[in-house]
């Protein structure tokens, strides 16, 4: 027994023997039988391009619900939109779906069941409908239950504006009613993709609410009255708890949960930190994301024109501010969930965004690293007739700086990888890793590919440090992952067992089998639910993970550029590069005809006839010329 094995805890020593069974139970089968949280892995990986739709702007349309929905879906689909946040309940006007839940009312669209019509219209277009629900505001419940209302310090009802109806998340009776309200919607409309809990706050400013009897009691119990950090923590706790319980209702029904929140900005352009935001509104980003049931997506409103108006500063707050703010949000979220950036077309202070600003705002959100972009709203895009512009902005793929790091002797594989990467909007820098790692640039890359072409005894320590600190996308191919610190692997939820260089395997991916000629396989597997298996290697009858990912980290259990053959398993890697690079450009199915064996003895007339015919049919072709026959 070598030293390394002796240091392993007892449970780990048993683990290799259990490896295939463990994987079969935990991950591989669910990934293929569609039992994972989302309906399919493919759509989960597709970046979200979303629009907000508030039906109340469409009341004057003289069309039937079904027709309106068909029209809208076609418009959205034409703009490349794949998700719609549909405001299903207006806190004042009521539901656009059928419900008899206590204290709810229905709008005209509710009686027509607009939601059902929309779900029906969206299905053939694979557009997801997410139920947008303003969080914890509800006029009818507010009127029926004065005791549920958020209270000010002097005991009055908290009113941010005449149209606000805030209810206290600490009140047990309100909690029960609220969760029933969410469950009623989810159970009545199982075709929904999920729910969006929008703009959850206790009150828009600290100190405005909540001082209801329940909240006063909680403050007294913690001796936290009237000032300071403890009071703010106590103030925000039930907001987080009720969000988490709402998220759980969605997850129990295998639905997605989104939480949409405002991001406040300082006058100098910096975003509020999560602590500052919690102190202001009670919304606790860290509390939510570290909870037992965090939402699947966090959708953050970055509305530069709002802050430009508030601070009267159009220099600091311009479309480009969205880039820095998106970066900051992503840093705050720190890979715990995926980030959608919400932008608005709305004018603040009478200043309407021009077309260029609309385009730049959305494009810089992508450049900032957003996994999705959501814009408000459909009605304004309609009014302005800017759907082609929206389509251009949503399909924008920012240039990505990619470092391809390879072991000495792996330059050829790195070059092949670089060729594949040039299929995308990338700028590639190749680095050879010998005994030290020299960073090829001062400004960091957007993604790093490590191409492990030889089995090492150790990785250079500055390389290990760089990879450990690096917060962008990492794609690791083949060898040496086990040489990273145990903490690194643990954070990714992956476990390494061994490498074999004499495996005969076949790769299974999205229902297709791909032959694998090369004999190398790294036995590696998920040890947490966050780590997903995307393709597996069949070795005899046993199934092992082949391609897996966890948030920004991707791993492939062999060197895809090794033993490339027609129809071989390198296709799995080439296909997944679209997810890794987050580029979902339209599929191009290109082909050309090759006129084979043209040689000095060929009849030029025959060739001309073939060429003319192919030209007339607009079929691209090439000539395979053989100058001499030996
Ligand atoms: Zn309260
Ligand atoms: Zn492609």
Coordinates of C-alpha atoms and ligand atoms in Angstrom, one line a residue:
X1 CA 0.0 0.0 0.0
X2 CA 1.5 3.3 -1.0
X3 CA 1.5 6.4 1.2
X4 CA -1.4 8.0 -0.6
X5 CA -3.7 5.1 -0.1
X6 CA -2.8 4.9 3.6
X7 CA -3.9 8.5 4.1
X8 CA -7.3 7.9 2.7
X9 CA -10.1 7.5 5.1
X10 CA -11.5 4.0 5.4
X11 CA -14.7 4.8 3.5
X12 CA -12.8 5.9 0.5
X13 CA -10.9 2.7 0.2
X14 CA -14.1 0.8 -0.3
X15 CA -15.5 3.3 -2.7
X16 CA -13.6 2.2 -5.9
X17 CA -15.2 -1.2 -5.7
X18 CA -18.6 0.3 -5.5
X19 CA -18.0 2.9 -8.2
X20 CA -20.2 1.7 -11.0
X21 CA -23.1 0.9 -8.8
X22 CA -22.9 4.2 -7.0
X23 CA -23.0 6.1 -10.2
X24 CA -25.8 4.0 -11.6
X25 CA -28.0 4.8 -8.6
X26 CA -27.1 8.4 -8.2
X27 CA -26.7 10.1 -11.5
X28 CA -26.4 8.3 -14.7
X29 CA -29.8 6.7 -14.9
X30 CA -31.8 9.8 -13.8
X31 CA -29.9 11.9 -16.4
X32 CA -31.1 9.6 -19.1
X33 CA -34.6 8.7 -18.0
X34 CA -35.6 12.4 -17.7
X35 CA -35.9 12.3 -14.0
X36 CA -33.6 15.1 -13.4
X37 CA -35.1 18.4 -12.1
X38 CA -35.5 19.8 -15.6
X39 CA -37.3 18.2 -18.5
X40 CA -34.2 17.8 -20.6
X41 CA -30.5 18.5 -20.1
X42 CA -30.4 20.2 -23.4
X43 CA -32.9 22.9 -22.7
X44 CA -31.4 23.4 -19.2
X45 CA -28.1 24.3 -20.8
X46 CA -29.5 26.7 -23.3
X47 CA -29.1 30.3 -22.2
X48 CA -32.2 32.1 -21.3
X49 CA -33.5 34.8 -23.7
X50 CA -36.6 36.1 -22.0
X51 CA -39.3 38.7 -22.2
X52 CA -41.7 40.1 -19.6
X53 CA -45.3 40.1 -20.5
X54 CA -47.9 42.0 -18.5
X55 CA -51.4 41.2 -20.0
X56 CA -52.9 44.4 -18.5
X57 CA -51.3 46.3 -21.4
X58 CA -53.2 44.3 -23.9
X59 CA -56.8 44.8 -22.5
X60 CA -57.7 47.0 -25.4
X61 CA -56.8 44.4 -28.0
X62 CA -59.9 43.4 -29.8
X63 CA -58.8 39.8 -30.2
X64 CA -59.6 36.6 -28.4
X65 CA -57.2 35.2 -25.8
X66 CA -56.1 32.3 -28.0
X67 CA -55.5 34.6 -31.0
X68 CA -53.6 37.1 -28.9
X69 CA -51.4 34.4 -27.5
X70 CA -50.7 32.9 -30.9
X71 CA -49.7 36.3 -32.2
X72 CA -47.5 37.1 -29.3
X73 CA -45.8 33.7 -29.3
X74 CA -45.0 34.1 -33.0
X75 CA -43.5 37.5 -32.4
X76 CA -41.4 36.2 -29.5
X77 CA -40.3 33.1 -31.3
X78 CA -39.2 35.2 -34.3
X79 CA -37.1 37.3 -31.9
X80 CA -35.4 34.2 -30.6
X81 CA -37.1 34.3 -27.2
X82 CA -37.2 31.0 -25.3
X83 CA -38.8 32.0 -22.0
X84 CA -41.6 34.3 -21.1
X85 CA -42.2 35.8 -17.6
X86 CA -46.0 36.1 -17.7
X87 CA -47.5 38.3 -14.9
X88 CA -50.1 35.8 -13.8
X89 CA -51.3 37.8 -10.8
X90 CA -51.6 41.5 -10.6
X91 CA -51.7 42.5 -7.0
X92 CA -54.5 45.0 -7.7
X93 CA -56.4 43.6 -10.7
X94 CA -56.1 39.9 -10.0
X95 CA -55.4 36.7 -11.9
X96 CA -55.2 36.0 -15.6
X97 CA -55.9 32.4 -14.8
X98 CA -58.9 30.5 -13.4
X99 CA -58.9 30.3 -9.6
X100 CA -61.2 30.1 -6.7
X101 CA -58.5 30.4 -4.1
X102 CA -59.6 32.6 -1.1
X103 CA -59.2 36.4 -1.6
X104 CA -58.3 36.0 -5.3
X105 CA -60.2 37.8 -8.0
X106 CA -59.9 37.3 -11.8
X107 CA -59.4 39.9 -14.5
X108 CA -61.3 39.5 -17.8
X109 CA -58.3 37.6 -19.0
X110 CA -58.6 35.4 -16.0
X111 CA -62.2 34.4 -16.9
X112 CA -60.9 33.7 -20.4
X113 CA -58.0 31.7 -18.9
X114 CA -55.3 33.6 -20.7
X115 CA -52.7 31.5 -19.0
X116 CA -54.0 28.2 -20.4
X117 CA -54.2 29.8 -23.9
X118 CA -50.6 31.0 -23.6
X119 CA -49.4 27.6 -22.4
X120 CA -51.1 26.0 -25.3
X121 CA -49.8 28.5 -27.8
X122 CA -46.2 28.3 -26.4
X123 CA -45.9 24.5 -26.4
X124 CA -45.2 23.9 -30.1
X125 CA -42.5 26.6 -30.0
X126 CA -40.7 25.2 -27.0
X127 CA -41.1 28.6 -25.3
X128 CA -41.2 28.2 -21.5
X129 CA -43.8 30.1 -19.6
X130 CA -42.7 31.2 -16.1
X131 CA -45.4 32.6 -13.8
X132 CA -44.3 36.0 -12.7
X133 CA -45.8 36.7 -9.3
X134 CA -45.1 40.0 -7.4
X135 CA -43.9 38.7 -4.1
X136 CA -46.0 39.2 -0.9
X137 CA -48.2 42.0 -2.3
X138 CA -51.9 41.4 -2.8
X139 CA -54.7 43.9 -2.5
X140 CA -57.6 41.6 -1.9
X141 CA -55.8 39.7 0.9
X142 CA -54.6 43.1 2.3
X143 CA -58.2 44.3 2.4
X144 CA -59.6 41.1 3.9
X145 CA -56.9 40.9 6.6
X146 CA -55.8 44.2 8.0
X147 CA -53.7 42.3 10.6
X148 CA -51.5 40.8 7.8
X149 CA -50.3 44.2 6.7
X150 CA -46.7 45.4 7.0
X151 CA -46.7 48.1 9.6
X152 CA -44.7 51.3 10.1
X153 CA -42.9 52.2 13.3
X154 CA -45.9 54.2 14.4
X155 CA -48.3 51.4 13.8
X156 CA -49.8 52.5 10.5
X157 CA -50.1 50.4 7.3
X158 CA -47.0 50.6 5.3
X159 CA -47.7 52.2 1.9
X160 CA -44.8 52.8 -0.5
X161 CA -47.3 54.2 -2.9
X162 CA -51.1 54.3 -3.1
X163 CA -51.0 51.1 -5.1
X164 CA -48.8 49.1 -2.8
X165 CA -50.2 46.3 -0.6
X166 CA -47.4 44.7 1.4
X167 CA -48.1 41.8 3.7
X168 CA -46.0 40.6 6.5
X169 CA -44.0 37.4 5.9
X170 CA -43.8 36.8 9.6
X171 CA -47.5 36.4 10.1
X172 CA -48.3 32.6 10.3
X173 CA -51.8 33.0 8.9
X174 CA -50.4 35.0 5.9
X175 CA -47.7 32.4 5.3
X176 CA -50.2 29.7 5.1
X177 CA -52.4 31.6 2.8
X178 CA -49.5 32.6 0.6
X179 CA -48.2 29.1 0.2
X180 CA -51.7 27.9 -0.6
X181 CA -51.9 30.6 -3.3
X182 CA -48.7 29.4 -4.9
X183 CA -49.7 25.8 -4.7
X184 CA -53.1 26.5 -6.2
X185 CA -51.4 28.0 -9.3
X186 CA -48.8 25.3 -9.7
X187 CA -51.4 22.5 -9.3
X188 CA -53.9 24.0 -11.7
X189 CA -51.2 24.7 -14.4
X190 CA -48.8 21.8 -14.4
X191 CA -47.5 22.9 -17.9
X192 CA -45.8 25.9 -16.3
X193 CA -42.1 25.9 -16.5
X194 CA -41.9 27.5 -13.0
X195 CA -42.6 30.5 -10.9
X196 CA -40.9 33.8 -10.5
X197 CA -41.1 35.5 -7.2
X198 CA -40.6 39.1 -8.1
X199 CA -39.1 41.9 -6.0
X200 CA -39.4 40.4 -2.5
X201 CA -38.9 43.1 0.1
X202 CA -40.1 43.8 3.6
X203 CA -40.3 47.5 2.8
X204 CA -38.4 49.5 0.2
X205 CA -36.4 51.4 2.8
X206 CA -35.0 50.3 6.1
X207 CA -37.0 51.5 9.0
X208 CA -40.3 51.9 7.0
X209 CA -41.6 48.4 8.0
X210 CA -42.2 45.9 9.5
X211 CA -43.3 46.8 13.0
X212 CA -46.5 44.6 13.2
X213 CA -47.3 42.8 16.4
X214 CA -45.5 39.7 15.3
X215 CA -42.4 41.6 14.3
X216 CA -42.3 43.7 17.4
X217 CA -42.5 40.6 19.5
X218 CA -39.6 39.0 17.6
X219 CA -37.5 42.1 18.1
X220 CA -38.3 42.1 21.8
X221 CA -37.5 38.4 22.1
X222 CA -34.1 39.1 20.7
X223 CA -33.7 42.2 22.6
X224 CA -33.0 43.8 19.3
X225 CA -35.1 46.9 19.5
X226 CA -34.8 49.5 18.1
X227 CA -31.5 49.8 16.1
X228 CA -28.6 48.0 14.5
X229 CA -27.6 45.0 12.6
X230 CA -29.4 42.5 14.7
X231 CA -32.7 44.2 14.1
X232 CA -32.1 44.1 10.4
X233 CA -31.2 40.4 10.5
X234 CA -34.4 39.7 12.4
X235 CA -36.4 41.9 10.0
X236 CA -35.2 40.0 6.9
X237 CA -35.4 36.4 8.3
X238 CA -39.1 35.7 7.6
X239 CA -38.7 37.1 4.0
X240 CA -36.0 34.6 3.3
X241 CA -37.9 31.8 5.0
X242 CA -41.1 32.4 3.0
X243 CA -39.2 32.6 -0.3
X244 CA -37.5 29.3 0.5
X245 CA -40.8 27.7 1.3
X246 CA -42.3 29.0 -2.0
X247 CA -39.3 27.7 -3.9
X248 CA -39.7 24.4 -2.3
X249 CA -43.3 24.2 -3.5
X250 CA -42.0 24.6 -7.1
X251 CA -39.2 22.0 -6.6
X252 CA -41.6 19.5 -5.1
X253 CA -43.5 19.7 -8.3
X254 CA -40.3 19.5 -10.4
X255 CA -40.7 23.1 -11.5
X256 CA -38.1 25.8 -11.7
X257 CA -38.1 28.7 -9.3
X258 CA -36.7 32.1 -10.1
X259 CA -36.3 35.0 -7.7
X260 CA -36.1 38.4 -9.3
X261 CA -34.6 41.2 -7.3
X262 CA -33.6 44.8 -7.7
X263 CA -30.0 45.7 -7.4
X264 CA -29.5 49.1 -5.9
X265 CA -26.6 51.3 -7.0
X266 CA -24.5 53.8 -5.1
X267 CA -23.9 57.2 -6.7
X268 CA -20.5 56.2 -7.9
X269 CA -21.9 53.3 -9.8
X270 CA -21.0 50.5 -7.4
X271 CA -23.8 48.0 -6.6
X272 CA -25.0 47.6 -3.0
X273 CA -23.4 44.6 -1.4
X274 CA -25.7 41.8 -0.2
X275 CA -25.4 43.2 3.3
X276 CA -26.3 46.7 2.2
X277 CA -29.2 45.4 0.2
X278 CA -30.5 43.4 3.1
X279 CA -30.2 46.4 5.4
X280 CA -32.2 48.5 2.9
X281 CA -35.1 46.3 1.8
X282 CA -34.7 43.1 3.9
X283 CA -33.9 41.0 0.8
X284 CA -31.0 38.7 1.9
X285 CA -29.2 37.3 -1.2
X286 CA -26.8 35.2 0.8
X287 CA -29.4 33.9 3.2
X288 CA -31.5 32.8 0.2
X289 CA -28.6 31.2 -1.8
X290 CA -27.2 29.4 1.2
X291 CA -30.6 28.0 2.2
X292 CA -31.7 24.4 2.0
X293 CA -33.8 25.2 -1.1
X294 CA -32.3 28.1 -3.2
X295 CA -34.0 29.1 -6.4
X296 CA -32.7 27.8 -9.7
X297 CA -32.1 31.2 -11.1
X298 CA -31.6 34.6 -9.7
X299 CA -32.8 37.4 -11.9
X300 CA -31.3 40.8 -11.2
X301 CA -32.7 44.1 -12.3
X302 CA -29.9 46.3 -13.6
X303 CA -31.7 49.5 -14.8
X304 CA -29.0 52.0 -15.6
X305 CA -31.5 54.7 -16.6
X306 CA -33.2 54.5 -13.3
X307 CA -30.0 55.4 -11.5
X308 CA -29.0 57.9 -14.1
X309 CA -32.2 59.7 -13.3
X310 CA -32.0 59.3 -9.5
X311 CA -28.4 60.6 -9.3
X312 CA -28.7 62.9 -12.3
X313 CA -25.6 61.3 -13.7
X314 CA -25.7 60.0 -17.3
X315 CA -21.9 59.6 -17.3
X316 CA -21.6 57.0 -14.6
X317 CA -24.9 55.3 -15.5
X318 CA -25.0 54.5 -19.2
X319 CA -25.7 51.2 -21.1
X320 CA -22.1 50.2 -20.4
X321 CA -22.7 50.4 -16.7
X322 CA -24.7 47.2 -17.2
X323 CA -21.5 45.3 -18.0
X324 CA -19.8 46.2 -14.7
X325 CA -22.9 45.7 -12.7
X326 CA -23.5 42.3 -14.2
X327 CA -19.9 41.3 -13.4
X328 CA -20.5 42.5 -9.8
X329 CA -23.8 40.5 -9.5
X330 CA -22.1 37.4 -10.8
X331 CA -19.3 37.9 -8.3
X332 CA -21.9 38.3 -5.5
X333 CA -23.8 35.2 -6.5
X334 CA -20.5 33.3 -6.7
X335 CA -21.7 30.4 -8.8
X336 CA -24.3 29.3 -6.3
X337 CA -27.0 29.6 -9.0
X338 CA -27.3 30.9 -12.5
X339 CA -27.7 34.6 -13.1
X340 CA -30.3 36.3 -15.4
X341 CA -29.8 40.0 -16.0
X342 CA -33.1 41.9 -16.3
X343 CA -33.0 45.1 -18.3
X344 CA -35.8 47.5 -19.1
X345 CA -36.8 49.7 -22.0
X346 CA -38.7 51.9 -19.6
X347 CA -38.0 55.6 -19.7
X348 CA -37.1 57.3 -16.4
X349 CA -37.4 61.1 -16.1
X350 CA -38.9 61.3 -19.5
X351 CA -35.7 60.1 -21.2
X352 CA -36.5 57.4 -23.7
X353 CA -33.8 54.9 -24.5
X354 CA -32.8 55.1 -28.1
X355 CA -32.3 52.0 -30.3
X356 CA -28.6 52.0 -29.9
X357 CA -28.9 52.2 -26.1
X358 CA -31.3 49.3 -26.1
X359 CA -28.9 47.2 -28.2
X360 CA -25.9 48.2 -26.1
X361 CA -27.7 47.5 -22.8
X362 CA -28.6 44.0 -23.7
X363 CA -25.2 43.2 -25.4
X364 CA -23.2 44.4 -22.4
X365 CA -25.4 42.3 -20.1
X366 CA -24.2 39.3 -22.1
X367 CA -20.6 40.6 -22.1
X368 CA -20.8 40.9 -18.3
X369 CA -21.4 37.1 -18.2
X370 CA -25.1 36.8 -17.8
X371 CA -26.4 33.2 -18.3
X372 CA -29.7 34.8 -19.5
X373 CA -31.2 38.1 -20.4
X374 CA -34.7 39.1 -19.5
X375 CA -36.2 42.4 -20.7
X376 CA -39.2 44.5 -19.8
X377 CA -41.3 44.4 -21.8
X378 CA -43.2 42.9 -24.7
X379 CA -45.6 45.8 -24.9
X380 CA -42.9 48.5 -25.2
X381 CA -41.1 46.5 -27.9
X382 CA -44.5 46.2 -29.7
X383 CA -45.2 49.9 -29.5
X384 CA -41.8 50.8 -30.7
X385 CA -41.7 48.1 -33.4
X386 CA -38.1 47.1 -32.4
X387 CA -38.4 43.3 -32.4
X388 CA -35.7 42.9 -35.1
X389 CA -33.4 44.9 -32.8
X390 CA -34.4 42.8 -29.8
X391 CA -33.6 39.7 -31.8
X392 CA -30.2 41.0 -32.7
X393 CA -29.4 41.9 -29.1
X394 CA -30.6 38.6 -27.6
X395 CA -28.7 36.5 -30.1
X396 CA -25.5 38.4 -29.5
X397 CA -22.5 36.3 -28.6
X398 CA -19.7 38.2 -27.0
X399 CA -16.1 37.6 -27.9
X400 CA -14.5 35.2 -25.4
X401 CA -10.9 35.2 -24.4
X402 CA -9.9 31.5 -24.1
X403 CA -6.6 30.1 -22.8
X404 CA -5.7 26.6 -24.0
X405 CA -3.2 25.2 -21.6
X406 CA -1.5 21.9 -22.5
X407 CA 1.3 19.7 -21.3
X408 CA 4.6 19.6 -23.1
X409 CA 4.1 17.5 -26.2
X410 CA 0.4 18.2 -26.3
X411 CA 0.7 21.1 -28.8
X412 CA -0.9 19.2 -31.6
X413 CA -4.0 18.4 -29.5
X414 CA -4.1 22.0 -28.3
X415 CA -4.0 23.1 -32.0
X416 CA -6.9 20.8 -32.8
X417 CA -8.9 22.1 -29.9
X418 CA -8.2 25.7 -31.0
X419 CA -9.5 24.8 -34.4
X420 CA -12.8 23.6 -32.9
X421 CA -12.9 26.7 -30.7
X422 CA -12.7 29.0 -33.7
X423 CA -16.1 27.8 -34.6
X424 CA -17.2 30.2 -31.9
X425 CA -16.6 33.9 -31.2
X426 CA -13.3 33.4 -29.4
X427 CA -9.8 34.8 -29.1
X428 CA -7.4 31.9 -28.3
X429 CA -4.1 32.0 -26.5
X430 CA -2.1 28.7 -26.3
X431 CA 0.1 28.0 -23.4
X432 CA 2.5 25.1 -22.8
X433 CA 2.7 24.0 -19.2
X434 CA 6.2 22.7 -18.4
X435 CA 7.6 22.9 -14.9
X436 CA 6.1 26.4 -14.3
X437 CA 3.1 28.2 -15.3
X438 CA 3.6 31.6 -16.8
X439 CA 0.4 33.6 -17.1
X440 CA 0.1 34.7 -20.8
X441 CA -1.6 37.9 -20.0
X442 CA -2.5 40.4 -17.3
X443 CA -6.2 40.6 -18.1
X444 CA -7.8 37.2 -17.2
X445 CA -9.4 34.9 -19.7
X446 CA -13.2 34.2 -19.9
X447 CA -12.5 30.5 -20.1
X448 CA -9.6 28.1 -19.6
X449 CA -9.2 24.7 -21.3
X450 CA -6.7 22.4 -19.8
X451 CA -5.6 19.6 -22.2
X452 CA -4.0 16.8 -20.1
X453 CA -1.9 14.9 -22.6
X454 CA 0.5 13.2 -20.2
X455 CA 0.1 11.7 -16.8
X456 CA 2.1 13.8 -14.3
X457 CA 3.4 13.3 -10.8
X458 CA 2.5 16.8 -9.9
X459 CA 1.1 20.0 -11.4
X460 CA 3.2 23.2 -11.2
X461 CA 2.1 25.0 -8.0
X462 CA 1.5 28.3 -9.7
X463 CA -0.8 26.6 -12.2
X464 CA -2.7 24.9 -9.3
X465 CA -3.0 28.3 -7.6
X466 CA -4.2 30.0 -10.8
X467 CA -6.8 27.3 -11.4
X468 CA -8.0 27.4 -7.8
X469 CA -8.4 31.1 -7.7
X470 CA -9.9 31.3 -11.2
X471 CA -13.6 32.1 -11.2
X472 CA -14.4 31.7 -14.9
X473 CA -15.3 28.7 -17.0
X474 CA -12.9 25.8 -16.8
X475 CA -12.9 22.8 -19.1
X476 CA -10.6 20.0 -18.1
X477 CA -9.7 17.3 -20.6
X478 CA -8.4 13.9 -19.6
X479 CA -5.4 13.5 -17.2
X480 CA -4.2 15.0 -13.9
X481 CA -7.4 16.3 -12.3
X482 CA -6.6 14.3 -9.2
X483 CA -3.4 16.4 -8.8
X484 CA -5.5 19.4 -7.9
X485 CA -6.1 20.0 -4.1
X486 CA -8.8 17.8 -2.6
X487 CA -10.7 21.0 -1.7
X488 CA -10.9 21.9 -5.4
X489 CA -12.5 18.5 -6.3
X490 CA -14.8 18.7 -3.3
X491 CA -16.1 22.1 -4.2
X492 CA -16.9 20.7 -7.7
X493 CA -18.6 17.7 -6.1
X494 CA -16.5 15.3 -8.1
X495 CA -14.5 12.3 -7.0
X496 CA -11.5 10.7 -8.8
X497 CA -10.9 7.0 -8.7
X498 CA -8.2 6.0 -11.2
X499 CA -7.1 6.1 -14.8
X500 CA -7.0 3.2 -17.1
X501 CA -5.2 3.1 -20.4
X502 CA -6.6 -0.1 -21.6
X503 CA -10.4 0.4 -21.7
X504 CA -12.7 -0.6 -24.5
X505 CA -15.7 1.6 -24.2
X506 CA -18.5 3.2 -26.1
X507 CA -19.9 6.7 -25.3
X508 CA -23.6 7.3 -24.9
X509 CA -24.9 10.8 -25.3
X510 CA -28.4 12.1 -25.9
X511 CA -29.6 8.7 -26.9
X512 CA -26.9 8.1 -29.4
X513 CA -23.9 5.7 -29.2
X514 CA -20.5 6.9 -30.3
X515 CA -17.5 4.5 -30.8
X516 CA -14.4 5.3 -28.8
X517 CA -11.2 3.9 -30.3
X518 CA -8.6 5.2 -27.8
X519 CA -8.1 3.1 -24.7
X520 CA -7.9 5.8 -22.0
X521 CA -10.6 6.5 -19.5
X522 CA -10.4 8.5 -16.3
X523 CA -12.8 7.0 -13.7
X524 CA -14.4 10.0 -12.2
X525 CA -17.8 10.6 -10.8
X526 CA -20.2 13.0 -9.2
X527 CA -20.3 13.2 -5.4
X528 CA -22.9 15.9 -5.2
X529 CA -26.2 16.6 -6.9
X530 CA -24.9 19.8 -8.3
X531 CA -22.5 17.8 -10.5
X532 CA -24.3 16.5 -13.5
X533 CA -23.4 13.7 -15.9
X534 CA -24.0 14.6 -19.6
X535 CA -22.5 11.6 -21.3
X536 CA -21.4 8.2 -20.1
X537 CA -18.9 5.6 -21.1
X538 CA -20.2 2.0 -21.4
X539 CA -17.6 -0.5 -20.4
X540 CA -19.1 -3.9 -21.0
X541 CA -22.4 -3.5 -19.2
X542 CA -21.2 -0.9 -16.7
X543 CA -21.9 2.8 -17.1
X544 CA -19.4 5.4 -16.1
X545 CA -19.5 9.2 -16.3
X546 CA -17.7 10.5 -19.4
X547 CA -18.7 14.2 -19.6
X548 CA -19.8 16.0 -16.5
X549 CA -20.2 19.6 -15.3
X550 CA -20.9 21.6 -12.3
X551 CA -21.8 25.2 -12.9
X552 CA -18.7 26.6 -14.6
X553 CA -16.6 23.5 -14.5
X554 CA -16.6 20.9 -17.3
X555 CA -14.7 17.6 -17.4
X556 CA -14.2 15.0 -20.1
X557 CA -12.8 11.6 -19.1
X558 CA -10.5 11.3 -22.1
X559 CA -8.7 13.3 -24.7
X560 CA -11.4 14.0 -27.4
X561 CA -8.8 14.9 -30.0
X562 CA -7.1 11.5 -29.6
X563 CA -8.0 8.8 -32.2
X564 CA -10.5 11.0 -34.0
X565 CA -12.6 8.9 -36.4
X566 CA -15.7 9.5 -38.5
X567 CA -18.8 9.5 -36.3
X568 CA -16.6 9.0 -33.2
X569 CA -17.0 10.2 -29.7
X570 CA -15.2 13.5 -30.4
X571 CA -18.6 14.7 -31.7
X572 CA -19.9 14.6 -28.1
X573 CA -17.2 17.2 -27.1
X574 CA -17.7 19.3 -30.2
X575 CA -21.5 19.4 -29.6
X576 CA -21.1 20.3 -25.9
X577 CA -18.7 23.1 -26.8
X578 CA -21.8 25.0 -27.7
X579 CA -22.9 24.8 -24.0
X580 CA -19.5 25.4 -22.6
X581 CA -19.0 28.5 -24.8
X582 CA -22.7 29.5 -24.2
X583 CA -23.2 30.1 -27.9
X584 CA -26.4 28.8 -29.4
X585 CA -25.9 30.1 -32.9
X586 CA -28.4 28.7 -35.5
X587 CA -27.5 25.3 -36.7
X588 CA -26.0 25.2 -40.2
X589 CA -26.3 22.0 -42.1
X590 CA -23.7 22.4 -44.8
X591 CA -22.4 20.0 -47.4
X592 CA -20.7 20.0 -50.7
X593 CA -20.3 17.6 -53.6
X594 CA -16.8 16.4 -54.4
X595 CA -16.2 15.4 -58.0
X596 CA -13.6 12.6 -57.4
X597 CA -10.6 11.5 -59.4
X598 CA -10.4 14.2 -62.0
X599 CA -7.1 13.5 -63.8
X600 CA -5.4 14.4 -67.1
X601 CA -7.3 11.7 -68.9
X602 CA -10.7 12.9 -67.8
X603 CA -13.0 14.4 -70.5
X604 CA -13.2 18.2 -69.9
X605 CA -16.7 18.2 -71.4
X606 CA -18.0 15.7 -68.9
X607 CA -16.6 17.8 -66.0
X608 CA -18.0 21.0 -67.5
X609 CA -21.4 19.4 -67.8
X610 CA -21.4 18.2 -64.2
X611 CA -20.1 21.6 -63.0
X612 CA -22.8 23.5 -65.0
X613 CA -25.5 21.3 -63.7
X614 CA -24.4 21.6 -60.0
X615 CA -24.0 25.4 -60.5
X616 CA -27.5 25.6 -61.9
X617 CA -28.9 23.8 -58.9
X618 CA -26.8 26.1 -56.5
X619 CA -25.0 23.1 -55.1
X620 CA -21.5 23.9 -53.9
X621 CA -18.9 21.5 -55.2
X622 CA -15.2 20.8 -55.3
X623 CA -12.9 18.9 -57.7
X624 CA -10.6 16.2 -56.4
X625 CA -7.7 16.5 -58.9
X626 CA -5.1 13.7 -59.4
X627 CA -2.2 15.2 -61.5
X628 CA -0.5 11.8 -62.3
X629 CA -1.5 8.2 -62.2
X630 CA 1.3 6.1 -61.1
Ligands
LIG1 ZN1 -44.5 42.1 10.5
LIG2 ZN1 -22.1 25.3 -34.0

